[in-house]
Tab-separated table of N, CA and C in Angstrom:
chain	number	residue	atom	x	y	z
A	1	GLN	N	179.050	209.136	4.506
A	1	GLN	CA	178.616	207.949	5.233
A	1	GLN	C	179.626	206.829	5.027
A	2	VAL	N	179.828	206.063	6.081
A	2	VAL	CA	180.777	204.954	6.050
A	2	VAL	C	180.041	203.671	6.403
A	3	GLN	N	180.327	202.636	5.664
A	3	GLN	CA	179.739	201.329	5.953
A	3	GLN	C	180.851	200.324	6.211
A	4	LEU	N	180.598	199.449	7.159
A	4	LEU	CA	181.496	198.336	7.446
A	4	LEU	C	180.742	197.051	7.152
A	5	VAL	N	181.289	196.265	6.260
A	5	VAL	CA	180.626	195.025	5.859
A	5	VAL	C	181.495	193.850	6.269
A	6	GLU	N	180.936	192.993	7.102
A	6	GLU	CA	181.662	191.847	7.612
A	6	GLU	C	181.335	190.600	6.801
A	7	SER	N	182.285	189.697	6.776
A	7	SER	CA	182.034	188.389	6.195
A	7	SER	C	182.739	187.350	7.046
A	8	GLY	N	182.199	186.145	7.036
A	8	GLY	CA	182.728	185.066	7.862
A	8	GLY	C	181.669	184.640	8.860
A	9	GLY	N	182.088	183.929	9.872
A	9	GLY	CA	181.144	183.485	10.880
A	9	GLY	C	180.547	182.131	10.555
A	10	GLY	N	179.613	181.712	11.402
A	10	GLY	CA	178.954	180.432	11.191
A	10	GLY	C	179.180	179.482	12.342
A	11	LEU	N	178.982	178.205	12.075
A	11	LEU	CA	179.101	177.156	13.084
A	11	LEU	C	180.434	176.434	12.924
A	12	VAL	N	181.126	176.244	14.037
A	12	VAL	CA	182.424	175.563	13.994
A	12	VAL	C	182.570	174.699	15.238
A	13	GLN	N	183.272	173.605	15.113
A	13	GLN	CA	183.503	172.728	16.264
A	13	GLN	C	184.637	173.261	17.135
A	14	ALA	N	184.571	172.944	18.399
A	14	ALA	CA	185.635	173.333	19.322
A	14	ALA	C	186.974	172.805	18.811
A	15	GLY	N	187.981	173.657	18.903
A	15	GLY	CA	189.293	173.320	18.401
A	15	GLY	C	189.524	173.731	16.969
A	16	GLY	N	188.462	174.136	16.306
A	16	GLY	CA	188.559	174.531	14.913
A	16	GLY	C	188.975	175.977	14.748
A	17	SER	N	188.956	176.406	13.497
A	17	SER	CA	189.370	177.764	13.147
A	17	SER	C	188.293	178.454	12.328
A	18	ARG	N	188.363	179.756	12.372
A	18	ARG	CA	187.427	180.562	11.608
A	18	ARG	C	188.093	181.905	11.365
A	19	SER	N	187.716	182.560	10.265
A	19	SER	CA	188.280	183.880	10.006
A	19	SER	C	187.188	184.839	9.569
A	20	PHE	N	187.407	186.094	9.891
A	20	PHE	CA	186.505	187.164	9.507
A	20	PHE	C	187.269	188.179	8.668
A	21	SER	N	186.507	188.898	7.886
A	21	SER	CA	187.035	190.109	7.270
A	21	SER	C	185.972	191.191	7.390
A	22	CYS	N	186.422	192.422	7.378
A	22	CYS	CA	185.512	193.560	7.484
A	22	CYS	C	186.067	194.675	6.615
A	23	ALA	N	185.313	195.050	5.614
A	23	ALA	CA	185.753	196.080	4.677
A	23	ALA	C	184.969	197.359	4.885
A	24	ALA	N	185.689	198.454	4.968
A	24	ALA	CA	185.060	199.765	5.096
A	24	ALA	C	184.922	200.396	3.718
A	25	SER	N	183.805	201.040	3.507
A	25	SER	CA	183.566	201.733	2.248
A	25	SER	C	182.786	203.015	2.517
A	26	GLY	N	182.795	203.880	1.513
A	26	GLY	CA	182.078	205.142	1.666
A	26	GLY	C	183.041	206.308	1.736
A	27	SER	N	182.672	207.306	2.525
A	27	SER	CA	183.462	208.535	2.638
A	27	SER	C	184.601	208.334	3.633
A	28	ILE	N	185.626	207.626	3.180
A	28	ILE	CA	186.747	207.291	4.052
A	28	ILE	C	187.906	208.241	3.801
A	29	LEU	N	188.346	208.879	4.856
A	29	LEU	CA	189.517	209.738	4.752
A	29	LEU	C	190.741	209.005	5.292
A	30	SER	N	190.698	208.671	6.538
A	30	SER	CA	191.814	207.965	7.154
A	30	SER	C	191.283	207.176	8.350
A	31	ILE	N	191.526	205.892	8.320
A	31	ILE	CA	191.086	205.040	9.428
A	31	ILE	C	192.216	204.915	10.433
A	32	ASN	N	191.933	205.259	11.666
A	32	ASN	CA	192.929	205.127	12.722
A	32	ASN	C	192.907	203.692	13.246
A	33	THR	N	192.172	203.481	14.307
A	33	THR	CA	192.089	202.175	14.944
A	33	THR	C	191.001	201.327	14.308
A	34	MET	N	191.306	200.062	14.147
A	34	MET	CA	190.296	199.082	13.762
A	34	MET	C	190.309	197.991	14.818
A	35	ALA	N	189.153	197.406	15.041
A	35	ALA	CA	189.060	196.441	16.142
A	35	ALA	C	187.952	195.444	15.890
A	36	TRP	N	187.978	194.394	16.663
A	36	TRP	CA	186.907	193.414	16.722
A	36	TRP	C	186.389	193.370	18.155
A	37	TYR	N	185.094	193.406	18.286
A	37	TYR	CA	184.415	193.223	19.561
A	37	TYR	C	183.513	191.995	19.430
A	38	ARG	N	183.037	191.525	20.565
A	38	ARG	CA	182.049	190.446	20.530
A	38	ARG	C	181.067	190.603	21.676
A	39	ARG	N	179.878	190.056	21.466
A	39	ARG	CA	178.862	190.040	22.506
A	39	ARG	C	178.440	188.590	22.727
A	40	PRO	N	178.947	187.951	23.783
A	40	PRO	CA	178.515	186.580	24.084
A	40	PRO	C	177.052	186.573	24.509
A	41	PRO	N	176.385	185.456	24.429
A	41	PRO	CA	174.965	185.384	24.831
A	41	PRO	C	174.770	185.845	26.262
A	42	GLY	N	173.859	186.782	26.460
A	42	GLY	CA	173.538	187.246	27.792
A	42	GLY	C	174.571	188.148	28.435
A	43	LYS	N	175.592	188.555	27.681
A	43	LYS	CA	176.654	189.378	28.250
A	43	LYS	C	176.805	190.676	27.461
A	44	GLN	N	177.610	191.570	28.011
A	44	GLN	CA	177.869	192.830	27.332
A	44	GLN	C	178.936	192.659	26.257
A	45	ARG	N	178.944	193.607	25.359
A	45	ARG	CA	179.950	193.587	24.302
A	45	ARG	C	181.335	193.818	24.906
A	46	GLU	N	182.320	193.089	24.406
A	46	GLU	CA	183.675	193.182	24.936
A	46	GLU	C	184.673	193.284	23.801
A	47	LEU	N	185.789	193.926	24.097
A	47	LEU	CA	186.848	194.059	23.110
A	47	LEU	C	187.581	192.736	22.956
A	48	VAL	N	187.799	192.340	21.715
A	48	VAL	CA	188.539	191.113	21.420
A	48	VAL	C	189.971	191.438	20.999
A	49	ALA	N	190.114	192.334	20.026
A	49	ALA	CA	191.439	192.667	19.506
A	49	ALA	C	191.376	194.029	18.840
A	50	VAL	N	192.504	194.705	18.849
A	50	VAL	CA	192.573	196.032	18.262
A	50	VAL	C	193.882	196.178	17.509
A	51	ILE	N	193.864	196.971	16.438
A	51	ILE	CA	195.075	197.216	15.656
A	51	ILE	C	195.082	198.675	15.214
A	52	THR	N	196.226	199.307	15.377
A	52	THR	CA	196.367	200.699	14.957
A	52	THR	C	196.734	200.766	13.481
A	53	SER	N	196.723	201.975	12.953
A	53	SER	CA	197.089	202.143	11.551
A	53	SER	C	198.543	201.756	11.306
A	54	GLY	N	199.357	201.817	12.358
A	54	GLY	CA	200.754	201.429	12.230
A	54	GLY	C	201.007	199.958	12.452
A	55	GLY	N	199.952	199.216	12.788
A	55	GLY	CA	200.085	197.776	12.939
A	55	GLY	C	200.282	197.276	14.361
A	56	THR	N	200.250	198.167	15.339
A	56	THR	CA	200.351	197.731	16.731
A	56	THR	C	199.058	197.037	17.141
A	57	THR	N	199.202	195.895	17.789
A	57	THR	CA	198.029	195.102	18.150
A	57	THR	C	197.937	194.892	19.658
A	58	ASP	N	196.741	194.589	20.092
A	58	ASP	CA	196.499	194.219	21.482
A	58	ASP	C	195.293	193.295	21.500
A	59	TYR	N	195.280	192.415	22.499
A	59	TYR	CA	194.255	191.389	22.560
A	59	TYR	C	193.686	191.259	23.971
A	60	ALA	N	192.457	190.805	24.032
A	60	ALA	CA	191.896	190.406	25.310
A	60	ALA	C	192.667	189.180	25.800
A	61	ASP	N	192.831	189.089	27.109
A	61	ASP	CA	193.584	187.965	27.659
A	61	ASP	C	192.990	186.622	27.242
A	62	SER	N	191.684	186.577	27.103
A	62	SER	CA	191.004	185.320	26.804
A	62	SER	C	191.310	184.787	25.407
A	63	VAL	N	191.840	185.635	24.524
A	63	VAL	CA	192.092	185.184	23.145
A	63	VAL	C	193.565	185.245	22.760
A	64	LYS	N	194.401	185.745	23.637
A	64	LYS	CA	195.829	185.852	23.324
A	64	LYS	C	196.408	184.493	22.974
A	65	GLY	N	197.177	184.469	21.898
A	65	GLY	CA	197.792	183.229	21.448
A	65	GLY	C	196.893	182.393	20.552
A	66	ARG	N	195.611	182.758	20.471
A	66	ARG	CA	194.674	181.993	19.628
A	66	ARG	C	194.134	182.821	18.466
A	67	PHE	N	193.951	184.124	18.699
A	67	PHE	CA	193.383	185.000	17.677
A	67	PHE	C	194.465	185.935	17.147
A	68	THR	N	194.344	186.288	15.882
A	68	THR	CA	195.272	187.236	15.266
A	68	THR	C	194.485	188.264	14.474
A	69	ILE	N	194.732	189.525	14.778
A	69	ILE	CA	194.121	190.614	14.029
A	69	ILE	C	195.139	191.179	13.060
A	70	SER	N	194.676	191.537	11.879
A	70	SER	CA	195.545	192.152	10.881
A	70	SER	C	194.702	193.103	10.036
A	71	ARG	N	195.358	193.902	9.234
A	71	ARG	CA	194.621	194.842	8.400
A	71	ARG	C	195.367	195.103	7.111
A	72	ASP	N	194.593	195.496	6.109
A	72	ASP	CA	195.133	195.916	4.832
A	72	ASP	C	194.709	197.369	4.662
A	73	ASN	N	195.616	198.277	4.923
A	73	ASN	CA	195.262	199.695	4.892
A	73	ASN	C	194.843	200.156	3.499
A	74	ALA	N	195.457	199.586	2.478
A	74	ALA	CA	195.119	199.993	1.109
A	74	ALA	C	193.680	199.633	0.763
A	75	LYS	N	193.174	198.569	1.381
A	75	LYS	CA	191.811	198.112	1.101
A	75	LYS	C	190.842	198.434	2.232
A	76	ASN	N	191.329	199.174	3.242
A	76	ASN	CA	190.473	199.551	4.383
A	76	ASN	C	189.760	198.326	4.961
A	77	THR	N	190.513	197.279	5.137
A	77	THR	CA	189.945	196.008	5.583
A	77	THR	C	190.695	195.505	6.807
A	78	VAL	N	189.943	194.966	7.748
A	78	VAL	CA	190.527	194.349	8.934
A	78	VAL	C	190.109	192.884	8.960
A	79	PHE	N	191.019	192.052	9.462
A	79	PHE	CA	190.801	190.610	9.487
A	79	PHE	C	190.931	190.106	10.922
A	80	LEU	N	190.290	188.978	11.185
A	80	LEU	CA	190.458	188.300	12.467
A	80	LEU	C	190.549	186.810	12.190
A	81	GLN	N	191.698	186.242	12.494
A	81	GLN	CA	191.897	184.802	12.387
A	81	GLN	C	191.743	184.199	13.771
A	82	MET	N	190.829	183.257	13.902
A	82	MET	CA	190.542	182.643	15.199
A	82	MET	C	190.891	181.159	15.130
A	83	ASN	N	191.802	180.740	15.976
A	83	ASN	CA	192.219	179.344	16.037
A	83	ASN	C	191.906	178.764	17.411
A	84	SER	N	191.921	177.462	17.496
A	84	SER	CA	191.679	176.761	18.765
A	84	SER	C	190.423	177.297	19.446
A	85	LEU	N	189.356	177.363	18.691
A	85	LEU	CA	188.129	177.944	19.207
A	85	LEU	C	187.543	177.115	20.338
A	86	LYS	N	186.925	177.829	21.274
A	86	LYS	CA	186.301	177.218	22.444
A	86	LYS	C	184.819	177.581	22.459
A	87	PRO	N	184.011	176.775	23.135
A	87	PRO	CA	182.582	177.126	23.214
A	87	PRO	C	182.347	178.535	23.774
A	88	GLU	N	183.214	178.972	24.661
A	88	GLU	CA	183.040	180.307	25.236
A	88	GLU	C	183.367	181.424	24.257
A	89	ASP	N	183.852	181.083	23.081
A	89	ASP	CA	184.049	182.083	22.032
A	89	ASP	C	182.764	182.347	21.253
A	90	THR	N	181.723	181.588	21.540
A	90	THR	CA	180.435	181.804	20.893
A	90	THR	C	179.940	183.212	21.174
A	91	ALA	N	179.625	183.950	20.120
A	91	ALA	CA	179.224	185.343	20.279
A	91	ALA	C	178.851	185.924	18.922
A	92	VAL	N	178.285	187.109	18.974
A	92	VAL	CA	178.166	187.929	17.775
A	92	VAL	C	179.410	188.817	17.727
A	93	TYR	N	180.111	188.769	16.631
A	93	TYR	CA	181.356	189.510	16.462
A	93	TYR	C	181.099	190.752	15.608
A	94	TYR	N	181.632	191.874	16.071
A	94	TYR	CA	181.442	193.156	15.400
A	94	TYR	C	182.804	193.759	15.057
A	95	CYS	N	182.927	194.304	13.882
A	95	CYS	CA	184.129	195.077	13.587
A	95	CYS	C	183.849	196.546	13.881
A	96	TYR	N	184.918	197.264	14.125
A	96	TYR	CA	184.834	198.669	14.512
A	96	TYR	C	185.968	199.416	13.834
A	97	ALA	N	185.666	200.619	13.389
A	97	ALA	CA	186.691	201.465	12.779
A	97	ALA	C	186.534	202.878	13.301
A	98	LYS	N	187.648	203.466	13.683
A	98	LYS	CA	187.633	204.835	14.175
A	98	LYS	C	188.285	205.752	13.154
A	99	MET	N	187.559	206.812	12.795
A	99	MET	CA	188.069	207.805	11.859
A	99	MET	C	187.901	209.163	12.497
A	100	GLY	N	189.019	209.760	12.864
A	100	GLY	CA	188.943	211.013	13.573
A	100	GLY	C	188.263	210.812	14.917
A	101	PHE	N	187.190	211.564	15.145
A	101	PHE	CA	186.451	211.448	16.400
A	101	PHE	C	185.236	210.532	16.281
A	102	LEU	N	185.042	209.952	15.119
A	102	LEU	CA	183.859	209.139	14.882
A	102	LEU	C	184.210	207.658	14.837
A	103	GLY	N	183.299	206.844	15.345
A	103	GLY	CA	183.460	205.405	15.309
A	103	GLY	C	182.325	204.769	14.537
A	104	TYR	N	182.638	203.705	13.825
A	104	TYR	CA	181.656	203.019	12.991
A	104	TYR	C	181.678	201.533	13.314
A	105	TRP	N	180.495	200.932	13.232
A	105	TRP	CA	180.343	199.519	13.578
A	105	TRP	C	179.829	198.720	12.390
A	106	GLY	N	180.293	197.488	12.305
A	106	GLY	CA	179.710	196.554	11.373
A	106	GLY	C	178.392	196.029	11.921
A	107	GLN	N	177.716	195.232	11.094
A	107	GLN	CA	176.382	194.761	11.458
A	107	GLN	C	176.420	193.585	12.422
A	108	GLY	N	177.579	192.977	12.567
A	108	GLY	CA	177.714	191.828	13.457
A	108	GLY	C	177.515	190.525	12.712
A	109	THR	N	178.302	189.533	13.105
A	109	THR	CA	178.179	188.217	12.507
A	109	THR	C	178.312	187.160	13.603
A	110	GLN	N	177.481	186.160	13.556
A	110	GLN	CA	177.405	185.166	14.619
A	110	GLN	C	178.433	184.057	14.408
A	111	VAL	N	179.121	183.710	15.472
A	111	VAL	CA	179.963	182.514	15.497
A	111	VAL	C	179.478	181.636	16.638
A	112	THR	N	179.209	180.388	16.332
A	112	THR	CA	178.790	179.415	17.341
A	112	THR	C	179.801	178.284	17.356
A	113	VAL	N	180.397	178.057	18.516
A	113	VAL	CA	181.391	176.999	18.665
A	113	VAL	C	180.751	175.860	19.443
A	114	SER	N	180.643	174.718	18.813
A	114	SER	CA	180.016	173.562	19.443
A	114	SER	C	181.069	172.704	20.134
A	115	SER	N	180.688	172.136	21.257
A	115	SER	CA	181.628	171.302	22.019
A	115	SER	C	181.577	169.852	21.566
């Protein structure tokens, strides 16, 4: 069994910054892709950023230049640094890790950006 535990989140003013971390634990062999998704209020979950085990990254157009994803492979941890936050970034943020053919999700953490 694999668990993903997120930390971070909370209330932040527009223009501010926030960071997340997500640590994987349990029966971990090799983590391929790690990512952050979010579910804005009343909307479907969407991909925010993704990073491969080799460090290649990709971002949703809406967060490019503002968010940075990184990972520490030795600690099986993925990070998300969010800068210049906007009210439309308000969402529940989920981390995701893919190991082989299986994918695992964190429990989700709420970020609310006030205008």
